[in-house]
Phi, psi and omega in degrees: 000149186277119172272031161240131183273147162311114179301159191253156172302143182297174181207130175343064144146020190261147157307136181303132179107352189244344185281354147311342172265014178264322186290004209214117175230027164201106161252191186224139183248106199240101162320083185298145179277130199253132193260039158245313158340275247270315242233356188230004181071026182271145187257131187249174173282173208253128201241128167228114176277123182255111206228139197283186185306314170295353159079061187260172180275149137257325187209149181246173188204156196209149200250149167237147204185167153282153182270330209269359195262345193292293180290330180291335205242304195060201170293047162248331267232128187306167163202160174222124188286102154312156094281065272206144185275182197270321119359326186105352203287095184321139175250309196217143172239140171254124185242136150229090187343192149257117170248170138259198199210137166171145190294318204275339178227131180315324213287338180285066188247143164263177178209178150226137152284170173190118175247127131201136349308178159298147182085008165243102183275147196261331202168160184207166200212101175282114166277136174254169206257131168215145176288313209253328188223122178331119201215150175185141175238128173312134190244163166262190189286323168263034165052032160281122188291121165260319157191175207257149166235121168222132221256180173284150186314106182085010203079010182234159193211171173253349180270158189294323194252127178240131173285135188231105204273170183237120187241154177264172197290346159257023163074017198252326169247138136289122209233013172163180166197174166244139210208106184288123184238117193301132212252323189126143185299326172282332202263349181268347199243011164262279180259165177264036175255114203242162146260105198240148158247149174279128146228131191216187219257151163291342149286001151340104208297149184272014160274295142355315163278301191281026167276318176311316192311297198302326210267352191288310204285327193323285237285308159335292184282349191278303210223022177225340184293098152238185200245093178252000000 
């Protein structure tokens, strides 16, 4: 089986780089594991294969980063995300700022761009203030709310799978989720290398999706990235 999926031809009003997610209503983002990370605790950027349901590569992601912003900051530490087709060719760039983060102040919100290509921003990802459970909404480019993403109490489940659901803005349909996918007792208890799926509607505007992508890694570095 071919393990790279084909990029699709353009197609009318889609960001270039993108038209393989007009084809897709589920993918899976596989952390790769650093084995000096894994094996000496050094925090390295963060590398990801993004592969459709048959488990083809569609796009790899690569963390662009500092060694003094890895170690000091850790997963709080701002980063910007490369995302590249099976070709090398960047498609989305994911930006994240420096914030701090605590359940407890308003004033502390992560946030995200999400370019694709880079310099054409598609969409941003707001995190809202709750004390107890994740909550963030999706924007469109003209930072108009599209839809809601909402987590388990703290980021945290008692389940092997922790769900993060896609909600429309009244909160009445679920229309997709992002789902942190349990790895195995060593690799969860060694390394911060995770697996996650993405699932949306296969009509999902494709700016849209690749807001999802950005919201995957956010979601990563907020309640799974730890120094274990």
């Amino acid at each position: 089986m071919n393990m790279y999926a084909v990029p699709s031809p353009g197609i009318p009003g889609c960001p270039p780089g993108l038209e393989y997610l007009t084809q897709v209503d589920q993918l899976l983002i596989k952390q790769k594991v650093e084995l000096v990370e894994a094996l000496v605790g050094f925090e390295s950027n963060n590398k990801y294969e993004v592969r459709n349901s048959v488990g083809q590569n569609v796009f790899y992601a690569v963390e662009e980063n500092d060694c003094l912003s890895r170690q000091c900051c850790g997963p709080l530490r701002p980063f910007t995300i490369h995302v590249l087709d099976n070709f090398g060719q960047e498609v989305i760039t994911v930006t994240r700022p420096l914030k701090c983060m605590s359940c407890f102040f308003p004033c502390c919100l992560q946030e995200l761009e999400v370019q694709a290509p880079p310099g054409n921003t598609v969409g941003y990802l707001m995190q809202q203030w709750h004390p107890f459970s994740p909550k963030f909404i999706v924007e469109n480019e003209h930072r108009e709310p599209v839809l809601k993403i909402h987590g388990p109490f703290c980021g945290w489940s008692c389940l092997p799978d922790v769900d993060f659901e896609i909600v429309t803005m009244d909160e009445v349909s679920k229309i997709g989720k992002i789902s942190k996918q349990w790895t195995g007792l060593l690799r969860e208890a060694f390394t911060d290398s995770d697996n996650f799926g993405i699932q949306f509607p296969m009509d999902l505007d494709v700016r849209m999706k690749a807001v999802m992508i950005g919201a995957c890694f956010l979601i990563d570095f907020m309640f799974f990235e730890t120094t274990n």
